[in-house]
Amino acid sequence: DTEVTQTPKHLVMGMTNKKSLKCEQHMGHRAMYWYKQKAKKPPELMFVYSYEKLSINESVPSRFSPECPNSSLLNLHLHALQPEDSALYLCASSSAASEAGELFFGEGSRLTVL
Amino acid sequence: GNSVTQMEGPVTLSEEAFLTINCTYTATGYPSLFWYVQYPGEGLQLLLKATKADDKGSNKGFEATYRKETTSFHLEKGSVQVSDSAVYFCALTAYSSASKIIFGSGTRLSIRP
């Protein structure tokens, strides 16, 4: 059983829609991450939160907006996406940002943008 | 800069065959090294790790040894099973950027019964 839970597992949205991806962990981890994974590629880092503060933004377009309401929750708000944003979005956590090598991943949210 | 290079896939083997997936790295200082596995339809899972030279990481019959002299961290398993079919990612974190993990391109492994 994964200890990082992501919802929804699948999402289809139009380019004018607003939707959100949610991630939850109860391991007491203080760092949480969003990754984007295209087919047959490794995950690409998007954002890192450390102690609920955004510490890394990998020059992600503003149509992706992360939010960390508390130490257990991480959201990714989506607005005006493009078809090329279709991908698997993975949430991960680690005990601390300095332990980014030991990540616990969720199963991902597969996003399709029409 | 820091980078990871792994062998191109896909790799197809028969059950009970010996597996090697090659991984080499470029990094300043002394990185920590990892292997992650991604089963179909799932997220990634940490398979094993090594944090210093000559360390051997092992888990589920898989092993990898941190070789600083050859900057390598090859993944091996003596007898693969169909259930080992997955994509395997070699990765590193460097002291200078411990909050970022760098993944290799991944190697798809398929095991025939």
PDB file of C-alpha atoms in Angstrom:
ATOM      1  CA  ASP A   1       0.000   0.000   0.000  1.00  0.00           C
ATOM      2  CA  THR A   2       1.314   3.402  -0.983  1.00  0.00           C
ATOM      3  CA  GLU A   3       1.576   5.880   1.867  1.00  0.00           C
ATOM      4  CA  VAL A   4       1.193   8.833  -0.470  1.00  0.00           C
ATOM      5  CA  THR A   5      -2.343   9.132  -1.777  1.00  0.00           C
ATOM      6  CA  GLN A   6      -3.212  11.062  -4.922  1.00  0.00           C
ATOM      7  CA  THR A   7      -6.626  11.978  -6.245  1.00  0.00           C
ATOM      8  CA  PRO A   8      -8.058  11.768  -8.792  1.00  0.00           C
ATOM      9  CA  LYS A   9      -6.323   8.845 -10.516  1.00  0.00           C
ATOM     10  CA  HIS A  10      -7.552  10.036 -13.895  1.00  0.00           C
ATOM     11  CA  LEU A  11      -8.624  13.491 -15.045  1.00  0.00           C
ATOM     12  CA  VAL A  12      -9.815  14.721 -18.433  1.00  0.00           C
ATOM     13  CA  MET A  13     -10.168  18.459 -18.869  1.00  0.00           C
ATOM     14  CA  GLY A  14     -10.641  21.029 -21.564  1.00  0.00           C
ATOM     15  CA  MET A  15      -8.253  23.902 -22.127  1.00  0.00           C
ATOM     16  CA  THR A  16     -10.601  26.373 -20.426  1.00  0.00           C
ATOM     17  CA  ASN A  17     -11.310  24.284 -17.333  1.00  0.00           C
ATOM     18  CA  LYS A  18     -10.004  24.759 -13.809  1.00  0.00           C
ATOM     19  CA  LYS A  19      -9.226  21.611 -11.846  1.00  0.00           C
ATOM     20  CA  SER A  20      -7.030  20.518  -8.960  1.00  0.00           C
ATOM     21  CA  LEU A  21      -4.882  17.515  -8.155  1.00  0.00           C
ATOM     22  CA  LYS A  22      -4.582  16.512  -4.513  1.00  0.00           C
ATOM     23  CA  CYS A  23      -1.915  14.671  -2.573  1.00  0.00           C
ATOM     24  CA  GLU A  24      -1.842  13.520   1.033  1.00  0.00           C
ATOM     25  CA  GLN A  25       0.788  11.850   3.204  1.00  0.00           C
ATOM     26  CA  HIS A  26       0.701  10.863   6.866  1.00  0.00           C
ATOM     27  CA  MET A  27       4.307   9.881   7.382  1.00  0.00           C
ATOM     28  CA  GLY A  28       5.271  13.150   9.068  1.00  0.00           C
ATOM     29  CA  HIS A  29       7.432  14.094   6.103  1.00  0.00           C
ATOM     30  CA  ARG A  30       8.338  17.772   5.853  1.00  0.00           C
ATOM     31  CA  ALA A  31       9.151  17.929   2.149  1.00  0.00           C
ATOM     32  CA  MET A  32       6.651  17.353  -0.652  1.00  0.00           C
ATOM     33  CA  TYR A  33       7.148  17.406  -4.399  1.00  0.00           C
ATOM     34  CA  TRP A  34       5.275  17.554  -7.680  1.00  0.00           C
ATOM     35  CA  TYR A  35       6.741  15.758 -10.668  1.00  0.00           C
ATOM     36  CA  LYS A  36       5.532  15.502 -14.265  1.00  0.00           C
ATOM     37  CA  GLN A  37       6.179  12.297 -16.187  1.00  0.00           C
ATOM     38  CA  LYS A  38       5.646  11.874 -19.916  1.00  0.00           C
ATOM     39  CA  ALA A  39       5.449   8.414 -21.469  1.00  0.00           C
ATOM     40  CA  LYS A  40       8.750   6.531 -21.535  1.00  0.00           C
ATOM     41  CA  LYS A  41      10.567   9.382 -19.767  1.00  0.00           C
ATOM     42  CA  PRO A  42      11.850   9.901 -16.218  1.00  0.00           C
ATOM     43  CA  PRO A  43       9.932  12.179 -13.862  1.00  0.00           C
ATOM     44  CA  GLU A  44      10.687  15.892 -14.185  1.00  0.00           C
ATOM     45  CA  LEU A  45      10.696  18.004 -11.039  1.00  0.00           C
ATOM     46  CA  MET A  46       8.146  20.828 -10.965  1.00  0.00           C
ATOM     47  CA  PHE A  47       7.925  22.090  -7.376  1.00  0.00           C
ATOM     48  CA  VAL A  48       9.372  21.393  -3.932  1.00  0.00           C
ATOM     49  CA  TYR A  49       7.787  22.412  -0.655  1.00  0.00           C
ATOM     50  CA  SER A  50       9.866  22.323   2.500  1.00  0.00           C
ATOM     51  CA  TYR A  51       8.129  22.916   5.822  1.00  0.00           C
ATOM     52  CA  GLU A  52       5.062  24.109   3.891  1.00  0.00           C
ATOM     53  CA  LYS A  53       7.000  26.789   2.022  1.00  0.00           C
ATOM     54  CA  LEU A  54       7.763  26.692  -1.679  1.00  0.00           C
ATOM     55  CA  SER A  55      11.506  26.179  -1.954  1.00  0.00           C
ATOM     56  CA  ILE A  56      11.950  25.175  -5.603  1.00  0.00           C
ATOM     57  CA  ASN A  57       9.982  26.128  -8.710  1.00  0.00           C
ATOM     58  CA  GLU A  58      11.575  24.658 -11.807  1.00  0.00           C
ATOM     59  CA  SER A  59      10.389  27.502 -14.060  1.00  0.00           C
ATOM     60  CA  VAL A  60       6.965  25.916 -14.365  1.00  0.00           C
ATOM     61  CA  PRO A  61       4.351  27.910 -16.362  1.00  0.00           C
ATOM     62  CA  SER A  62       1.909  29.864 -14.225  1.00  0.00           C
ATOM     63  CA  ARG A  63      -1.003  27.746 -15.466  1.00  0.00           C
ATOM     64  CA  PHE A  64       0.240  25.289 -12.821  1.00  0.00           C
ATOM     65  CA  SER A  65      -0.208  26.666  -9.304  1.00  0.00           C
ATOM     66  CA  PRO A  66       0.916  24.654  -6.278  1.00  0.00           C
ATOM     67  CA  GLU A  67      -0.447  24.998  -2.785  1.00  0.00           C
ATOM     68  CA  CYS A  68       0.533  23.414   0.520  1.00  0.00           C
ATOM     69  CA  PRO A  69      -2.309  23.978   3.018  1.00  0.00           C
ATOM     70  CA  ASN A  70      -0.567  22.013   5.776  1.00  0.00           C
ATOM     71  CA  SER A  71       2.265  19.576   6.299  1.00  0.00           C
ATOM     72  CA  SER A  72       0.197  16.606   5.085  1.00  0.00           C
ATOM     73  CA  LEU A  73      -1.461  18.064   2.012  1.00  0.00           C
ATOM     74  CA  LEU A  74      -0.241  19.268  -1.349  1.00  0.00           C
ATOM     75  CA  ASN A  75      -2.421  20.551  -4.169  1.00  0.00           C
ATOM     76  CA  LEU A  76      -1.718  21.404  -7.783  1.00  0.00           C
ATOM     77  CA  HIS A  77      -4.216  23.820  -9.302  1.00  0.00           C
ATOM     78  CA  LEU A  78      -4.606  23.621 -13.071  1.00  0.00           C
ATOM     79  CA  HIS A  79      -5.971  26.368 -15.308  1.00  0.00           C
ATOM     80  CA  ALA A  80      -5.907  26.990 -19.051  1.00  0.00           C
ATOM     81  CA  LEU A  81      -3.754  23.964 -19.747  1.00  0.00           C
ATOM     82  CA  GLN A  82      -2.497  22.942 -23.165  1.00  0.00           C
ATOM     83  CA  PRO A  83      -2.720  19.471 -24.767  1.00  0.00           C
ATOM     84  CA  GLU A  84       1.045  19.088 -24.300  1.00  0.00           C
ATOM     85  CA  ASP A  85       0.448  19.215 -20.530  1.00  0.00           C
ATOM     86  CA  SER A  86      -1.142  15.774 -20.752  1.00  0.00           C
ATOM     87  CA  ALA A  87       1.024  13.520 -18.582  1.00  0.00           C
ATOM     88  CA  LEU A  88       1.214  11.535 -15.356  1.00  0.00           C
ATOM     89  CA  TYR A  89       1.565  13.896 -12.394  1.00  0.00           C
ATOM     90  CA  LEU A  90       3.338  12.339  -9.463  1.00  0.00           C
ATOM     91  CA  CYS A  91       3.373  13.584  -5.903  1.00  0.00           C
ATOM     92  CA  ALA A  92       6.201  12.521  -3.621  1.00  0.00           C
ATOM     93  CA  SER A  93       7.411  13.178  -0.106  1.00  0.00           C
ATOM     94  CA  SER A  94      10.619  12.806   1.850  1.00  0.00           C
ATOM     95  CA  SER A  95      11.492  13.233   5.500  1.00  0.00           C
ATOM     96  CA  ALA A  96      13.244  16.503   4.629  1.00  0.00           C
ATOM     97  CA  ALA A  97      14.241  18.370   1.491  1.00  0.00           C
ATOM     98  CA  SER A  98      17.838  17.359   2.145  1.00  0.00           C
ATOM     99  CA  GLU A  99      16.730  13.722   1.832  1.00  0.00           C
ATOM    100  CA  ALA A 100      15.371  14.156  -1.703  1.00  0.00           C
ATOM    101  CA  GLY A 101      16.979  10.898  -2.769  1.00  0.00           C
ATOM    102  CA  GLU A 102      14.639   8.850  -0.604  1.00  0.00           C
ATOM    103  CA  LEU A 103      11.299   9.714  -2.082  1.00  0.00           C
ATOM    104  CA  PHE A 104       7.946   8.108  -1.435  1.00  0.00           C
ATOM    105  CA  PHE A 105       5.773   8.451  -4.528  1.00  0.00           C
ATOM    106  CA  GLY A 106       2.040   8.259  -4.969  1.00  0.00           C
ATOM    107  CA  GLU A 107       0.549   6.305  -7.858  1.00  0.00           C
ATOM    108  CA  GLY A 108      -0.004   9.466  -9.820  1.00  0.00           C
ATOM    109  CA  SER A 109      -2.838  11.354 -11.481  1.00  0.00           C
ATOM    110  CA  ARG A 110      -3.059  10.763 -15.203  1.00  0.00           C
ATOM    111  CA  LEU A 111      -4.132  14.012 -16.847  1.00  0.00           C
ATOM    112  CA  THR A 112      -5.513  14.341 -20.362  1.00  0.00           C
ATOM    113  CA  VAL A 113      -6.041  17.842 -21.763  1.00  0.00           C
ATOM    114  CA  LEU A 114      -8.365  18.006 -24.741  1.00  0.00           C
TER     115      LEU A 114
ATOM    116  CA  GLY B   1      26.958  19.322 -14.163  1.00  0.00           C
ATOM    117  CA  ASN B   2      25.571  16.242 -12.481  1.00  0.00           C
ATOM    118  CA  SER B   3      24.084  13.541 -14.687  1.00  0.00           C
ATOM    119  CA  VAL B   4      23.171   9.849 -14.871  1.00  0.00           C
ATOM    120  CA  THR B   5      23.507   7.615 -17.919  1.00  0.00           C
ATOM    121  CA  GLN B   6      21.868   4.207 -18.106  1.00  0.00           C
ATOM    122  CA  MET B   7      21.767   1.555 -20.741  1.00  0.00           C
ATOM    123  CA  GLU B   8      19.123   1.859 -23.411  1.00  0.00           C
ATOM    124  CA  GLY B   9      16.225  -0.524 -23.247  1.00  0.00           C
ATOM    125  CA  PRO B  10      14.118  -2.392 -23.650  1.00  0.00           C
ATOM    126  CA  VAL B  11      15.851  -5.366 -22.099  1.00  0.00           C
ATOM    127  CA  THR B  12      14.092  -8.700 -22.605  1.00  0.00           C
ATOM    128  CA  LEU B  13      15.173 -11.785 -20.654  1.00  0.00           C
ATOM    129  CA  SER B  14      13.837 -15.228 -19.892  1.00  0.00           C
ATOM    130  CA  GLU B  15      12.759 -16.092 -16.368  1.00  0.00           C
ATOM    131  CA  GLU B  16      15.679 -17.130 -14.096  1.00  0.00           C
ATOM    132  CA  ALA B  17      18.225 -15.308 -16.285  1.00  0.00           C
ATOM    133  CA  PHE B  18      20.935 -13.068 -14.814  1.00  0.00           C
ATOM    134  CA  LEU B  19      20.236  -9.355 -15.035  1.00  0.00           C
ATOM    135  CA  THR B  20      22.609  -6.420 -15.335  1.00  0.00           C
ATOM    136  CA  ILE B  21      21.456  -2.873 -16.013  1.00  0.00           C
ATOM    137  CA  ASN B  22      24.378  -0.496 -16.419  1.00  0.00           C
ATOM    138  CA  CYS B  23      24.441   2.937 -14.828  1.00  0.00           C
ATOM    139  CA  THR B  24      27.239   5.497 -14.794  1.00  0.00           C
ATOM    140  CA  TYR B  25      27.214   8.961 -13.316  1.00  0.00           C
ATOM    141  CA  THR B  26      28.928  12.320 -13.458  1.00  0.00           C
ATOM    142  CA  ALA B  27      28.933  14.369 -10.285  1.00  0.00           C
ATOM    143  CA  THR B  28      31.071  16.714  -8.255  1.00  0.00           C
ATOM    144  CA  GLY B  29      31.980  15.500  -4.827  1.00  0.00           C
ATOM    145  CA  TYR B  30      30.457  12.347  -3.421  1.00  0.00           C
ATOM    146  CA  PRO B  31      26.875  11.768  -4.565  1.00  0.00           C
ATOM    147  CA  SER B  32      24.385   9.355  -3.066  1.00  0.00           C
ATOM    148  CA  LEU B  33      23.164   6.785  -5.582  1.00  0.00           C
ATOM    149  CA  PHE B  34      19.760   5.135  -5.959  1.00  0.00           C
ATOM    150  CA  TRP B  35      17.779   2.680  -8.028  1.00  0.00           C
ATOM    151  CA  TYR B  36      14.044   3.238  -8.367  1.00  0.00           C
ATOM    152  CA  VAL B  37      11.543   0.866  -9.963  1.00  0.00           C
ATOM    153  CA  GLN B  38       8.241   1.759 -11.625  1.00  0.00           C
ATOM    154  CA  TYR B  39       5.769  -1.078 -12.171  1.00  0.00           C
ATOM    155  CA  PRO B  40       3.071  -0.625 -14.826  1.00  0.00           C
ATOM    156  CA  GLY B  41       0.416   1.890 -13.771  1.00  0.00           C
ATOM    157  CA  GLU B  42       2.214   2.866 -10.583  1.00  0.00           C
ATOM    158  CA  GLY B  43       4.477   5.545  -9.169  1.00  0.00           C
ATOM    159  CA  LEU B  44       8.166   5.002  -8.518  1.00  0.00           C
ATOM    160  CA  GLN B  45       9.458   3.007  -5.545  1.00  0.00           C
ATOM    161  CA  LEU B  46      12.909   3.202  -4.047  1.00  0.00           C
ATOM    162  CA  LEU B  47      14.563  -0.175  -4.681  1.00  0.00           C
ATOM    163  CA  LEU B  48      17.992   0.342  -3.106  1.00  0.00           C
ATOM    164  CA  LYS B  49      20.569   2.984  -2.317  1.00  0.00           C
ATOM    165  CA  ALA B  50      24.250   3.539  -1.508  1.00  0.00           C
ATOM    166  CA  THR B  51      25.658   6.662   0.072  1.00  0.00           C
ATOM    167  CA  LYS B  52      29.417   6.187  -0.120  1.00  0.00           C
ATOM    168  CA  ALA B  53      32.077   4.459  -2.174  1.00  0.00           C
ATOM    169  CA  ASP B  54      32.133   0.642  -1.993  1.00  0.00           C
ATOM    170  CA  ASP B  55      28.711   0.526  -0.306  1.00  0.00           C
ATOM    171  CA  LYS B  56      26.460  -2.216  -1.638  1.00  0.00           C
ATOM    172  CA  GLY B  57      22.728  -1.600  -1.682  1.00  0.00           C
ATOM    173  CA  SER B  58      20.436  -4.636  -1.814  1.00  0.00           C
ATOM    174  CA  ASN B  59      16.728  -5.380  -1.764  1.00  0.00           C
ATOM    175  CA  LYS B  60      14.414  -8.086  -3.171  1.00  0.00           C
ATOM    176  CA  GLY B  61      17.380  -9.982  -4.625  1.00  0.00           C
ATOM    177  CA  PHE B  62      18.697  -6.911  -6.455  1.00  0.00           C
ATOM    178  CA  GLU B  63      22.160  -5.522  -5.705  1.00  0.00           C
ATOM    179  CA  ALA B  64      24.249  -2.547  -6.775  1.00  0.00           C
ATOM    180  CA  THR B  65      27.727  -1.477  -5.645  1.00  0.00           C
ATOM    181  CA  TYR B  66      28.903   2.146  -5.566  1.00  0.00           C
ATOM    182  CA  ARG B  67      32.125   2.156  -7.608  1.00  0.00           C
ATOM    183  CA  LYS B  68      33.816   5.521  -7.411  1.00  0.00           C
ATOM    184  CA  GLU B  69      36.778   4.497  -9.556  1.00  0.00           C
ATOM    185  CA  THR B  70      34.492   3.702 -12.497  1.00  0.00           C
ATOM    186  CA  THR B  71      31.685   6.133 -11.483  1.00  0.00           C
ATOM    187  CA  SER B  72      29.217   3.281 -11.810  1.00  0.00           C
ATOM    188  CA  PHE B  73      26.272   1.795  -9.933  1.00  0.00           C
ATOM    189  CA  HIS B  74      25.170  -1.199 -12.006  1.00  0.00           C
ATOM    190  CA  LEU B  75      22.019  -3.070 -10.972  1.00  0.00           C
ATOM    191  CA  GLU B  76      22.220  -6.877 -10.833  1.00  0.00           C
ATOM    192  CA  LYS B  77      19.950  -9.778  -9.989  1.00  0.00           C
ATOM    193  CA  GLY B  78      20.912 -13.412 -10.134  1.00  0.00           C
ATOM    194  CA  SER B  79      17.574 -14.877 -11.233  1.00  0.00           C
ATOM    195  CA  VAL B  80      14.821 -12.641 -12.556  1.00  0.00           C
ATOM    196  CA  GLN B  81      11.099 -13.336 -12.335  1.00  0.00           C
ATOM    197  CA  VAL B  82       8.194 -12.266 -14.513  1.00  0.00           C
ATOM    198  CA  SER B  83       7.132  -9.981 -11.660  1.00  0.00           C
ATOM    199  CA  ASP B  84      10.374  -7.991 -12.094  1.00  0.00           C
ATOM    200  CA  SER B  85       9.073  -6.589 -15.387  1.00  0.00           C
ATOM    201  CA  ALA B  86       9.117  -2.828 -14.877  1.00  0.00           C
ATOM    202  CA  VAL B  87      11.046   0.334 -15.687  1.00  0.00           C
ATOM    203  CA  TYR B  88      14.206   0.864 -13.638  1.00  0.00           C
ATOM    204  CA  PHE B  89      15.668   4.333 -12.996  1.00  0.00           C
ATOM    205  CA  CYS B  90      19.167   5.009 -11.738  1.00  0.00           C
ATOM    206  CA  ALA B  91      19.437   8.304  -9.844  1.00  0.00           C
ATOM    207  CA  LEU B  92      21.711  10.474  -7.744  1.00  0.00           C
ATOM    208  CA  THR B  93      21.658  13.350  -5.330  1.00  0.00           C
ATOM    209  CA  ALA B  94      24.706  15.549  -4.995  1.00  0.00           C
ATOM    210  CA  TYR B  95      25.807  17.257  -1.787  1.00  0.00           C
ATOM    211  CA  SER B  96      25.593  20.625  -3.507  1.00  0.00           C
ATOM    212  CA  SER B  97      21.930  20.069  -4.372  1.00  0.00           C
ATOM    213  CA  ALA B  98      20.634  17.497  -1.919  1.00  0.00           C
ATOM    214  CA  SER B  99      17.048  18.618  -2.437  1.00  0.00           C
ATOM    215  CA  LYS B 100      17.066  17.565  -6.092  1.00  0.00           C
ATOM    216  CA  ILE B 101      17.297  14.022  -7.373  1.00  0.00           C
ATOM    217  CA  ILE B 102      18.613  13.485 -10.886  1.00  0.00           C
ATOM    218  CA  PHE B 103      17.138  10.521 -12.733  1.00  0.00           C
ATOM    219  CA  GLY B 104      18.579   8.573 -15.612  1.00  0.00           C
ATOM    220  CA  SER B 105      16.410   7.983 -18.656  1.00  0.00           C
ATOM    221  CA  GLY B 106      15.090   4.629 -17.411  1.00  0.00           C
ATOM    222  CA  THR B 107      15.476   1.071 -18.666  1.00  0.00           C
ATOM    223  CA  ARG B 108      12.409  -1.010 -19.469  1.00  0.00           C
ATOM    224  CA  LEU B 109      12.799  -4.659 -18.466  1.00  0.00           C
ATOM    225  CA  SER B 110      10.528  -7.412 -19.761  1.00  0.00           C
ATOM    226  CA  ILE B 111      10.798 -10.964 -18.464  1.00  0.00           C
ATOM    227  CA  ARG B 112       9.433 -13.868 -20.537  1.00  0.00           C
ATOM    228  CA  PRO B 113       7.962 -16.868 -18.702  1.00  0.00           C
TER     229      PRO B 113
END
